[in-house]
PDB file of C-alpha atoms and ligand atoms in Angstrom:
ATOM      1  CA  UNK A  51      30.608-151.930   1.054  1.00 56.00           C
ATOM      2  CA  UNK A  52      33.918-152.960   2.511  1.00 54.00           C
ATOM      3  CA  UNK A  53      34.099-155.942  -0.242  1.00 55.00           C
ATOM      4  CA  UNK A  54      33.442-153.380  -2.932  1.00 58.00           C
ATOM      5  CA  UNK A  55      35.866-151.136  -1.988  1.00 53.00           C
ATOM      6  CA  UNK A  56      38.573-154.022  -1.598  1.00 54.00           C
ATOM      7  CA  UNK A  57      37.770-154.912  -5.220  1.00 58.00           C
ATOM      8  CA  UNK A  58      38.065-151.708  -6.451  1.00 58.00           C
ATOM      9  CA  UNK A  59      41.472-151.523  -4.939  1.00 56.00           C
ATOM     10  CA  UNK A  60      42.337-154.755  -6.400  1.00 53.00           C
ATOM     11  CA  UNK A  61      41.094-153.355  -9.876  1.00 59.00           C
ATOM     12  CA  UNK A  62      43.182-150.401  -9.691  1.00 58.00           C
ATOM     13  CA  UNK A  63      46.526-152.331  -8.600  1.00 58.00           C
ATOM     14  CA  UNK A  64      45.922-154.765 -11.199  1.00 58.00           C
ATOM     15  CA  UNK A  65      45.326-151.860 -14.057  1.00 56.00           C
ATOM     16  CA  UNK A  66      48.659-150.145 -12.607  1.00 58.00           C
ATOM     17  CA  UNK A  67      50.357-153.647 -12.902  1.00 51.00           C
ATOM     18  CA  UNK A  68      49.291-154.042 -16.421  1.00 54.00           C
ATOM     19  CA  UNK A  69      50.265-150.460 -17.697  1.00 50.00           C
ATOM     20  CA  UNK A  70      53.539-151.143 -16.157  1.00 48.00           C
ATOM     21  CA  UNK A  71      53.958-154.457 -17.736  1.00 47.00           C
ATOM     22  CA  UNK A  72      52.781-152.843 -21.240  1.00 45.00           C
ATOM     23  CA  UNK A  73      55.293-149.844 -20.658  1.00 47.00           C
ATOM     24  CA  UNK A  74      58.405-152.498 -19.913  1.00 44.00           C
ATOM     25  CA  UNK A  75      57.210-154.680 -23.302  1.00 45.00           C
ATOM     26  CA  UNK A  76      57.280-151.845 -25.533  1.00 44.00           C
ATOM     27  CA  UNK A  77      60.723-150.527 -23.865  1.00 41.00           C
ATOM     28  CA  UNK A  78      62.070-154.027 -24.449  1.00 41.00           C
ATOM     29  CA  UNK A  79      60.561-154.123 -28.377  1.00 41.00           C
ATOM     30  CA  UNK A  80      62.069-151.246 -28.927  1.00 42.00           C
ATOM     31  CA  UNK A  81      65.429-151.942 -27.057  1.00 46.00           C
ATOM     32  CA  UNK A  82      66.208-155.013 -29.169  1.00 53.00           C
ATOM     33  CA  UNK A  83      68.231-154.974 -32.325  1.00 68.00           C
ATOM     34  CA  UNK A  84      66.515-156.706 -34.965  1.00 79.00           C
ATOM     35  CA  UNK A  85      67.737-158.534 -38.432  1.00 85.00           C
ATOM     36  CA  UNK A  86      66.206-157.486 -41.282  1.00 89.00           C
ATOM     37  CA  UNK A  87      66.329-159.050 -45.044  1.00 91.00           C
ATOM     38  CA  UNK A  88      66.020-156.457 -47.635  1.00 92.00           C
ATOM     39  CA  UNK A  89      63.197-157.385 -49.791  1.00 90.00           C
ATOM     40  CA  UNK A  90      62.460-156.393 -53.564  1.00 90.00           C
ATOM     41  CA  UNK A  91      61.328-152.760 -54.073  1.00 88.00           C
ATOM     42  CA  UNK A  92      62.878-151.774 -50.382  1.00 90.00           C
ATOM     43  CA  UNK A  93      65.440-148.990 -50.228  1.00 89.00           C
ATOM     44  CA  UNK A  94      67.081-148.030 -47.117  1.00 90.00           C
ATOM     45  CA  UNK A  95      64.926-144.929 -46.848  1.00 89.00           C
ATOM     46  CA  UNK A  96      61.827-147.324 -46.963  1.00 89.00           C
ATOM     47  CA  UNK A  97      63.420-149.536 -43.958  1.00 88.00           C
ATOM     48  CA  UNK A  98      64.480-146.720 -42.075  1.00 85.00           C
ATOM     49  CA  UNK A  99      61.016-144.848 -41.988  1.00 83.00           C
ATOM     50  CA  UNK A 100      59.590-148.249 -41.107  1.00 80.00           C
ATOM     51  CA  UNK A 101      61.691-148.454 -37.732  1.00 78.00           C
ATOM     52  CA  UNK A 102      61.601-144.409 -36.805  1.00 75.00           C
ATOM     53  CA  UNK A 103      65.366-144.294 -38.337  1.00 79.00           C
ATOM     54  CA  UNK A 104      67.342-142.180 -40.246  1.00 79.00           C
ATOM     55  CA  UNK A 105      69.011-143.338 -43.567  1.00 85.00           C
ATOM     56  CA  UNK A 106      72.332-142.572 -41.763  1.00 81.00           C
ATOM     57  CA  UNK A 107      71.478-144.501 -38.602  1.00 78.00           C
ATOM     58  CA  UNK A 108      71.274-147.764 -40.674  1.00 85.00           C
ATOM     59  CA  UNK A 109      74.145-146.685 -42.992  1.00 87.00           C
ATOM     60  CA  UNK A 110      76.376-146.211 -40.166  1.00 82.00           C
ATOM     61  CA  UNK A 111      75.128-148.887 -37.899  1.00 83.00           C
ATOM     62  CA  UNK A 112      75.949-151.429 -41.259  1.00 87.00           C
ATOM     63  CA  UNK A 113      79.043-149.882 -42.312  1.00 86.00           C
ATOM     64  CA  UNK A 114      77.134-149.485 -45.501  1.00 89.00           C
ATOM     65  CA  UNK A 115      79.235-146.844 -47.659  1.00 86.00           C
ATOM     66  CA  UNK A 116      76.398-146.131 -50.309  1.00 88.00           C
ATOM     67  CA  UNK A 117      73.345-146.151 -49.160  1.00 87.00           C
ATOM     68  CA  UNK A 118      71.967-146.375 -52.935  1.00 86.00           C
ATOM     69  CA  UNK A 119      73.682-149.448 -53.150  1.00 86.00           C
ATOM     70  CA  UNK A 120      71.913-152.202 -51.242  1.00 88.00           C
ATOM     71  CA  UNK A 121      70.885-155.457 -52.762  1.00 90.00           C
ATOM     72  CA  UNK A 122      67.663-157.694 -52.701  1.00 91.00           C
ATOM     73  CA  UNK A 123      68.425-160.400 -49.898  1.00 92.00           C
ATOM     74  CA  UNK A 124      71.216-158.462 -48.210  1.00 92.00           C
ATOM     75  CA  UNK A 125      70.877-158.929 -44.547  1.00 91.00           C
ATOM     76  CA  UNK A 126      71.220-155.696 -42.405  1.00 91.00           C
ATOM     77  CA  UNK A 127      70.599-155.011 -38.408  1.00 87.00           C
ATOM     78  CA  UNK A 128      68.143-152.933 -37.625  1.00 84.00           C
ATOM     79  CA  UNK A 129      69.996-150.347 -34.273  1.00 78.00           C
ATOM     80  CA  UNK A 130      68.123-149.968 -31.164  1.00 72.00           C
ATOM     81  CA  UNK A 131      66.214-146.928 -31.181  1.00 69.00           C
ATOM     82  CA  UNK A 132      66.654-144.452 -28.660  1.00 67.00           C
ATOM     83  CA  UNK A 133      63.556-143.167 -26.346  1.00 70.00           C
ATOM     84  CA  UNK A 134      63.829-141.654 -23.249  1.00 77.00           C
ATOM     85  CA  UNK A 135      61.962-142.571 -19.814  1.00 82.00           C
ATOM     86  CA  UNK A 136      61.510-140.649 -16.552  1.00 86.00           C
ATOM     87  CA  UNK A 137      63.398-142.234 -13.694  1.00 90.00           C
ATOM     88  CA  UNK A 138      62.928-141.692 -10.150  1.00 91.00           C
ATOM     89  CA  UNK A 139      65.850-142.261  -7.825  1.00 91.00           C
ATOM     90  CA  UNK A 140      65.683-144.909  -5.222  1.00 90.00           C
ATOM     91  CA  UNK A 141      67.640-145.662  -2.128  1.00 89.00           C
ATOM     92  CA  UNK A 142      70.816-147.380  -3.033  1.00 87.00           C
ATOM     93  CA  UNK A 143      70.861-146.364  -6.922  1.00 88.00           C
ATOM     94  CA  UNK A 144      73.967-145.202  -8.426  1.00 87.00           C
ATOM     95  CA  UNK A 145      74.149-143.375 -11.554  1.00 87.00           C
ATOM     96  CA  UNK A 146      76.427-146.633 -12.933  1.00 86.00           C
ATOM     97  CA  UNK A 147      73.681-148.739 -11.455  1.00 87.00           C
ATOM     98  CA  UNK A 148      70.869-147.041 -13.700  1.00 87.00           C
ATOM     99  CA  UNK A 149      73.401-146.638 -16.666  1.00 84.00           C
ATOM    100  CA  UNK A 150      73.871-150.261 -16.392  1.00 82.00           C
ATOM    101  CA  UNK A 151      69.894-150.722 -16.155  1.00 80.00           C
ATOM    102  CA  UNK A 152      68.822-149.007 -19.116  1.00 79.00           C
ATOM    103  CA  UNK A 153      71.859-149.706 -21.508  1.00 73.00           C
ATOM    104  CA  UNK A 154      73.480-146.360 -21.488  1.00 78.00           C
ATOM    105  CA  UNK A 155      76.225-144.449 -19.741  1.00 81.00           C
ATOM    106  CA  UNK A 156      76.809-142.585 -16.807  1.00 84.00           C
ATOM    107  CA  UNK A 157      78.302-139.598 -19.124  1.00 83.00           C
ATOM    108  CA  UNK A 158      75.036-139.849 -21.077  1.00 82.00           C
ATOM    109  CA  UNK A 159      72.697-139.496 -17.972  1.00 87.00           C
ATOM    110  CA  UNK A 160      74.733-136.788 -16.451  1.00 87.00           C
ATOM    111  CA  UNK A 161      74.982-134.612 -19.918  1.00 85.00           C
ATOM    112  CA  UNK A 162      71.166-135.041 -20.345  1.00 85.00           C
ATOM    113  CA  UNK A 163      70.528-134.045 -16.707  1.00 89.00           C
ATOM    114  CA  UNK A 164      73.361-131.515 -16.045  1.00 87.00           C
ATOM    115  CA  UNK A 165      74.626-133.287 -13.242  1.00 87.00           C
ATOM    116  CA  UNK A 166      77.942-132.033 -12.550  1.00 84.00           C
ATOM    117  CA  UNK A 167      78.547-134.331  -9.540  1.00 83.00           C
ATOM    118  CA  UNK A 168      77.344-137.876  -9.809  1.00 79.00           C
ATOM    119  CA  UNK A 169      77.863-138.693  -6.127  1.00 79.00           C
ATOM    120  CA  UNK A 170      75.350-136.419  -4.944  1.00 80.00           C
ATOM    121  CA  UNK A 171      72.212-138.157  -5.888  1.00 83.00           C
ATOM    122  CA  UNK A 172      69.015-137.932  -3.846  1.00 87.00           C
ATOM    123  CA  UNK A 173      66.623-140.767  -3.366  1.00 89.00           C
ATOM    124  CA  UNK A 174      63.230-139.150  -5.127  1.00 91.00           C
ATOM    125  CA  UNK A 175      65.118-136.933  -7.401  1.00 90.00           C
ATOM    126  CA  UNK A 176      63.822-137.278 -11.093  1.00 91.00           C
ATOM    127  CA  UNK A 177      66.378-137.966 -13.936  1.00 91.00           C
ATOM    128  CA  UNK A 178      65.682-138.094 -17.893  1.00 88.00           C
ATOM    129  CA  UNK A 179      67.282-141.385 -19.393  1.00 85.00           C
ATOM    130  CA  UNK A 180      67.736-141.572 -22.985  1.00 79.00           C
ATOM    131  CA  UNK A 181      68.392-145.361 -23.709  1.00 71.00           C
ATOM    132  CA  UNK A 182      69.808-147.037 -26.694  1.00 61.00           C
ATOM    133  CA  UNK A 183      72.113-144.328 -26.946  1.00 47.00           C
ATOM    134  CA  UNK A 184      72.814-145.110 -30.664  1.00 47.00           C
ATOM    135  CA  UNK A 185      73.162-141.324 -31.597  1.00 42.00           C
ATOM    136  CA  UNK A 186      75.402-139.701 -28.947  1.00 43.00           C
ATOM    137  CA  UNK A 187      73.843-136.438 -28.499  1.00 42.00           C
ATOM    138  CA  UNK A 188      70.026-135.854 -27.801  1.00 42.00           C
ATOM    139  CA  UNK A 189      69.561-133.358 -30.725  1.00 49.00           C
ATOM    140  CA  UNK A 190      70.862-134.250 -34.129  1.00 57.00           C
ATOM    141  CA  UNK A 191      73.986-132.339 -35.046  1.00 67.00           C
ATOM    142  CA  UNK A 192      73.087-129.960 -38.182  1.00 84.00           C
ATOM    143  CA  UNK A 193      74.508-131.060 -41.063  1.00 92.00           C
ATOM    144  CA  UNK A 194      76.021-127.239 -41.858  1.00 94.00           C
ATOM    145  CA  UNK A 195      78.914-128.028 -39.313  1.00 92.00           C
ATOM    146  CA  UNK A 196      80.287-130.506 -41.999  1.00 93.00           C
ATOM    147  CA  UNK A 197      81.033-127.423 -44.276  1.00 96.00           C
ATOM    148  CA  UNK A 198      84.977-126.386 -43.831  1.00 96.00           C
ATOM    149  CA  UNK A 199      84.957-122.795 -42.246  1.00 96.00           C
ATOM    150  CA  UNK A 200      86.596-121.074 -45.544  1.00 97.00           C
ATOM    151  CA  UNK A 201      83.644-122.221 -47.552  1.00 97.00           C
ATOM    152  CA  UNK A 202      81.409-121.016 -45.186  1.00 97.00           C
ATOM    153  CA  UNK A 203      82.901-117.757 -45.141  1.00 97.00           C
ATOM    154  CA  UNK A 204      82.502-117.454 -48.942  1.00 97.00           C
ATOM    155  CA  UNK A 205      78.629-118.716 -48.494  1.00 98.00           C
ATOM    156  CA  UNK A 206      78.026-115.967 -45.794  1.00 97.00           C
ATOM    157  CA  UNK A 207      79.921-113.299 -47.757  1.00 96.00           C
ATOM    158  CA  UNK A 208      77.245-111.627 -49.901  1.00 97.00           C
ATOM    159  CA  UNK A 209      74.578-109.661 -48.221  1.00 95.00           C
ATOM    160  CA  UNK A 210      71.305-111.617 -49.282  1.00 95.00           C
ATOM    161  CA  UNK A 211      67.894-109.857 -49.258  1.00 93.00           C
ATOM    162  CA  UNK A 212      65.273-111.987 -47.606  1.00 90.00           C
ATOM    163  CA  UNK A 213      62.647-112.915 -50.551  1.00 94.00           C
ATOM    164  CA  UNK A 214      65.480-112.407 -52.931  1.00 97.00           C
ATOM    165  CA  UNK A 215      65.782-116.278 -54.079  1.00 98.00           C
ATOM    166  CA  UNK A 216      62.304-118.408 -54.200  1.00 98.00           C
ATOM    167  CA  UNK A 217      63.873-121.887 -55.313  1.00 98.00           C
ATOM    168  CA  UNK A 218      66.925-123.953 -55.084  1.00 98.00           C
ATOM    169  CA  UNK A 219      67.809-126.283 -58.327  1.00 98.00           C
ATOM    170  CA  UNK A 220      69.765-128.995 -58.195  1.00 98.00           C
ATOM    171  CA  UNK A 221      71.621-130.283 -61.526  1.00 98.00           C
ATOM    172  CA  UNK A 222      74.261-132.523 -62.862  1.00 98.00           C
ATOM    173  CA  UNK A 223      76.821-131.813 -64.769  1.00 98.00           C
ATOM    174  CA  UNK A 224      76.175-134.868 -67.064  1.00 97.00           C
ATOM    175  CA  UNK A 225      80.032-135.909 -67.473  1.00 97.00           C
ATOM    176  CA  UNK A 226      82.122-137.332 -64.847  1.00 97.00           C
ATOM    177  CA  UNK A 227      84.761-135.519 -65.874  1.00 98.00           C
ATOM    178  CA  UNK A 228      83.830-131.797 -65.832  1.00 98.00           C
ATOM    179  CA  UNK A 229      86.231-129.391 -64.056  1.00 98.00           C
ATOM    180  CA  UNK A 230      85.195-125.935 -63.032  1.00 98.00           C
ATOM    181  CA  UNK A 231      87.653-124.269 -65.641  1.00 98.00           C
ATOM    182  CA  UNK A 232      85.883-126.595 -68.244  1.00 98.00           C
ATOM    183  CA  UNK A 233      82.384-125.347 -67.486  1.00 98.00           C
ATOM    184  CA  UNK A 234      83.161-121.870 -67.165  1.00 98.00           C
ATOM    185  CA  UNK A 235      84.641-121.961 -70.062  1.00 98.00           C
ATOM    186  CA  UNK A 236      81.820-123.748 -71.774  1.00 97.00           C
ATOM    187  CA  UNK A 237      78.840-121.080 -70.337  1.00 98.00           C
ATOM    188  CA  UNK A 238      81.087-118.117 -71.147  1.00 97.00           C
ATOM    189  CA  UNK A 239      82.757-119.136 -74.562  1.00 97.00           C
ATOM    190  CA  UNK A 240      80.060-121.908 -76.051  1.00 97.00           C
ATOM    191  CA  UNK A 241      77.161-120.765 -74.811  1.00 96.00           C
ATOM    192  CA  UNK A 242      78.000-116.983 -74.688  1.00 97.00           C
ATOM    193  CA  UNK A 243      76.603-116.467 -71.251  1.00 97.00           C
ATOM    194  CA  UNK A 244      78.112-112.961 -70.302  1.00 96.00           C
ATOM    195  CA  UNK A 245      78.614-113.673 -66.625  1.00 97.00           C
ATOM    196  CA  UNK A 246      80.071-117.372 -67.114  1.00 97.00           C
ATOM    197  CA  UNK A 247      79.418-120.464 -65.143  1.00 98.00           C
ATOM    198  CA  UNK A 248      75.656-120.767 -65.203  1.00 98.00           C
ATOM    199  CA  UNK A 249      75.378-122.095 -61.643  1.00 98.00           C
ATOM    200  CA  UNK A 250      75.909-120.385 -58.001  1.00 98.00           C
ATOM    201  CA  UNK A 251      77.322-123.583 -56.826  1.00 98.00           C
ATOM    202  CA  UNK A 252      79.209-126.467 -57.994  1.00 98.00           C
ATOM    203  CA  UNK A 253      80.251-129.790 -55.915  1.00 98.00           C
ATOM    204  CA  UNK A 254      83.039-131.610 -56.793  1.00 98.00           C
ATOM    205  CA  UNK A 255      83.238-135.439 -57.743  1.00 98.00           C
ATOM    206  CA  UNK A 256      87.081-136.409 -56.917  1.00 97.00           C
ATOM    207  CA  UNK A 257      87.899-136.561 -60.655  1.00 98.00           C
ATOM    208  CA  UNK A 258      88.757-133.136 -61.929  1.00 98.00           C
ATOM    209  CA  UNK A 259      87.298-131.519 -58.813  1.00 98.00           C
ATOM    210  CA  UNK A 260      87.466-132.264 -55.332  1.00 98.00           C
ATOM    211  CA  UNK A 261      85.236-134.547 -53.983  1.00 98.00           C
ATOM    212  CA  UNK A 262      82.370-133.347 -52.103  1.00 98.00           C
ATOM    213  CA  UNK A 263      83.968-129.749 -52.080  1.00 98.00           C
ATOM    214  CA  UNK A 264      81.388-126.873 -52.589  1.00 98.00           C
ATOM    215  CA  UNK A 265      82.811-124.584 -55.179  1.00 98.00           C
ATOM    216  CA  UNK A 266      81.069-120.551 -54.726  1.00 98.00           C
ATOM    217  CA  UNK A 267      80.475-119.156 -58.256  1.00 98.00           C
ATOM    218  CA  UNK A 268      80.596-115.670 -58.976  1.00 98.00           C
ATOM    219  CA  UNK A 269      77.046-115.434 -59.705  1.00 98.00           C
ATOM    220  CA  UNK A 270      76.348-116.184 -55.849  1.00 98.00           C
ATOM    221  CA  UNK A 271      79.154-113.560 -54.785  1.00 98.00           C
ATOM    222  CA  UNK A 272      77.202-111.063 -57.043  1.00 98.00           C
ATOM    223  CA  UNK A 273      73.891-112.141 -55.975  1.00 98.00           C
ATOM    224  CA  UNK A 274      72.864-112.131 -59.731  1.00 98.00           C
ATOM    225  CA  UNK A 275      70.397-114.503 -61.727  1.00 98.00           C
ATOM    226  CA  UNK A 276      71.476-117.789 -62.669  1.00 98.00           C
ATOM    227  CA  UNK A 277      71.446-119.475 -66.307  1.00 97.00           C
ATOM    228  CA  UNK A 278      70.598-122.863 -65.755  1.00 98.00           C
ATOM    229  CA  UNK A 279      67.056-123.287 -66.362  1.00 97.00           C
ATOM    230  CA  UNK A 280      64.962-122.848 -69.580  1.00 96.00           C
ATOM    231  CA  UNK A 281      63.051-119.598 -68.042  1.00 97.00           C
ATOM    232  CA  UNK A 282      64.565-116.137 -67.453  1.00 96.00           C
ATOM    233  CA  UNK A 283      61.866-115.398 -65.323  1.00 97.00           C
ATOM    234  CA  UNK A 284      62.933-118.862 -63.007  1.00 97.00           C
ATOM    235  CA  UNK A 285      66.796-118.023 -63.524  1.00 98.00           C
ATOM    236  CA  UNK A 286      65.991-114.877 -61.743  1.00 98.00           C
ATOM    237  CA  UNK A 287      64.616-116.212 -58.593  1.00 98.00           C
ATOM    238  CA  UNK A 288      66.389-119.774 -58.630  1.00 98.00           C
ATOM    239  CA  UNK A 289      69.642-120.805 -57.222  1.00 98.00           C
ATOM    240  CA  UNK A 290      71.418-123.330 -59.174  1.00 98.00           C
ATOM    241  CA  UNK A 291      73.846-126.156 -57.539  1.00 98.00           C
ATOM    242  CA  UNK A 292      75.451-128.588 -59.983  1.00 98.00           C
ATOM    243  CA  UNK A 293      77.036-131.909 -58.702  1.00 98.00           C
ATOM    244  CA  UNK A 294      79.727-132.783 -61.070  1.00 98.00           C
ATOM    245  CA  UNK A 295      78.956-136.198 -62.814  1.00 98.00           C
ATOM    246  CA  UNK A 296      76.266-138.263 -64.712  1.00 98.00           C
ATOM    247  CA  UNK A 297      73.627-139.497 -62.472  1.00 98.00           C
ATOM    248  CA  UNK A 298      72.143-141.421 -65.132  1.00 97.00           C
ATOM    249  CA  UNK A 299      75.220-143.793 -65.296  1.00 95.00           C
ATOM    250  CA  UNK A 300      76.205-143.644 -61.288  1.00 95.00           C
ATOM    251  CA  UNK A 301      75.011-142.039 -58.060  1.00 97.00           C
ATOM    252  CA  UNK A 302      76.536-138.982 -56.438  1.00 97.00           C
ATOM    253  CA  UNK A 303      79.537-139.835 -54.174  1.00 97.00           C
ATOM    254  CA  UNK A 304      78.986-140.062 -50.423  1.00 96.00           C
ATOM    255  CA  UNK A 305      80.745-136.789 -50.027  1.00 97.00           C
ATOM    256  CA  UNK A 306      78.541-135.159 -52.740  1.00 98.00           C
ATOM    257  CA  UNK A 307      75.645-135.940 -51.164  1.00 97.00           C
ATOM    258  CA  UNK A 308      76.485-134.735 -47.470  1.00 96.00           C
ATOM    259  CA  UNK A 309      77.779-131.365 -48.902  1.00 98.00           C
ATOM    260  CA  UNK A 310      74.489-131.133 -50.957  1.00 98.00           C
ATOM    261  CA  UNK A 311      72.403-131.798 -47.670  1.00 97.00           C
ATOM    262  CA  UNK A 312      74.649-129.263 -45.771  1.00 97.00           C
ATOM    263  CA  UNK A 313      74.593-126.677 -48.561  1.00 98.00           C
ATOM    264  CA  UNK A 314      70.890-127.011 -48.905  1.00 98.00           C
ATOM    265  CA  UNK A 315      70.515-126.570 -45.410  1.00 97.00           C
ATOM    266  CA  UNK A 316      72.688-123.638 -45.014  1.00 97.00           C
ATOM    267  CA  UNK A 317      70.966-121.663 -48.095  1.00 98.00           C
ATOM    268  CA  UNK A 318      67.421-122.413 -46.781  1.00 97.00           C
ATOM    269  CA  UNK A 319      68.857-120.696 -43.297  1.00 95.00           C
ATOM    270  CA  UNK A 320      70.173-117.919 -45.104  1.00 95.00           C
ATOM    271  CA  UNK A 321      67.528-117.050 -47.664  1.00 96.00           C
ATOM    272  CA  UNK A 322      64.175-118.437 -46.066  1.00 95.00           C
ATOM    273  CA  UNK A 323      63.354-120.762 -49.173  1.00 97.00           C
ATOM    274  CA  UNK A 324      60.851-123.603 -47.916  1.00 95.00           C
ATOM    275  CA  UNK A 325      61.534-127.101 -48.152  1.00 95.00           C
ATOM    276  CA  UNK A 326      59.424-127.777 -51.005  1.00 95.00           C
ATOM    277  CA  UNK A 327      60.816-125.475 -53.148  1.00 97.00           C
ATOM    278  CA  UNK A 328      64.014-127.397 -53.266  1.00 98.00           C
ATOM    279  CA  UNK A 329      63.548-129.019 -56.474  1.00 98.00           C
ATOM    280  CA  UNK A 330      65.281-130.826 -59.303  1.00 98.00           C
ATOM    281  CA  UNK A 331      66.194-129.553 -62.758  1.00 98.00           C
ATOM    282  CA  UNK A 332      63.526-131.798 -64.493  1.00 97.00           C
ATOM    283  CA  UNK A 333      61.019-131.067 -61.661  1.00 96.00           C
ATOM    284  CA  UNK A 334      61.117-127.368 -62.276  1.00 97.00           C
ATOM    285  CA  UNK A 335      61.923-126.862 -65.954  1.00 95.00           C
ATOM    286  CA  UNK A 336      59.441-125.924 -68.272  1.00 94.00           C
ATOM    287  CA  UNK A 337      60.997-128.324 -70.694  1.00 94.00           C
ATOM    288  CA  UNK A 338      61.800-131.756 -70.520  1.00 95.00           C
ATOM    289  CA  UNK A 339      65.243-132.556 -69.297  1.00 97.00           C
ATOM    290  CA  UNK A 340      66.794-135.687 -68.028  1.00 97.00           C
ATOM    291  CA  UNK A 341      68.926-133.678 -65.480  1.00 98.00           C
ATOM    292  CA  UNK A 342      69.796-134.333 -62.718  1.00 98.00           C
ATOM    293  CA  UNK A 343      69.726-138.206 -63.834  1.00 97.00           C
ATOM    294  CA  UNK A 344      67.484-141.197 -62.816  1.00 97.00           C
ATOM    295  CA  UNK A 345      70.187-141.947 -60.036  1.00 97.00           C
ATOM    296  CA  UNK A 346      70.254-138.705 -58.199  1.00 97.00           C
ATOM    297  CA  UNK A 347      67.348-139.220 -55.421  1.00 97.00           C
ATOM    298  CA  UNK A 348      67.112-135.894 -53.973  1.00 97.00           C
ATOM    299  CA  UNK A 349      64.147-136.569 -51.303  1.00 95.00           C
ATOM    300  CA  UNK A 350      67.047-139.532 -49.627  1.00 95.00           C
ATOM    301  CA  UNK A 351      69.784-137.135 -49.892  1.00 96.00           C
ATOM    302  CA  UNK A 352      68.247-134.292 -47.816  1.00 94.00           C
ATOM    303  CA  UNK A 353      66.415-136.391 -45.521  1.00 88.00           C
TER     304      UNK A 353
HETATM  305 ZN1  LIG B 259      70.111-129.297 -65.105  1.00 82.49          ZN
END
């Protein structure tokens, strides 16, 4: 009987040790930075997904300015993935000894646990520790904060009835040298659209428009239908965003990409449009169209 009890205590202890070891192993494998050679058919998006990271995590870490331009055979490093654990303070622990142990900073631990005085730690006190502090904040910052205030004011100005808009449709202008004036003139005078510029928003590319700038069109101010898809019914309920450029020839600039992401996030927040209803022109148009070009990858921009 006694031996049996002893055996079961041993078994429990061994099991406990194993659990701890497995946990430590998992912590360490996710804590190490790794090298990765880009294979054929791999994009930063695919690699990011594989390691549970975002494209911008990878791009920032490897100083890649254009995430669409990575080459087969290119070597990149995979940053440490952050993960959080619960820690119980032991006698003799200081915030900096804990920070050092888990490769984080005292500021990060203090912030996560709302500690105002790091000297007043009590043994037994429980802490949440986010390690591998690649992302400085625990919550991802909304991309809307990238939109300049004056632009945000313009986007917010019209009152938008919930349910007024059902889709967001992304276009390219087809030419790298397009200007707002030129597009407005083309739609009003050549295409004879009485409301002028067919899109609700245009995002500049740095040639005859400011790179990444969101131009708020008159149709958005007036909350009236667009003229950007080949269907009157769809134009009635679809917000049109045009990125200046020809994305059969090149990819949108970094600033255009981040502005598009931010604008879509802002508009979805304002209108209630579902993520799946953010579409490309070719994806929603009743007639075949090459717009917005093969080199604009909407999913990778929005993720
Ligand atoms: Zn289009």
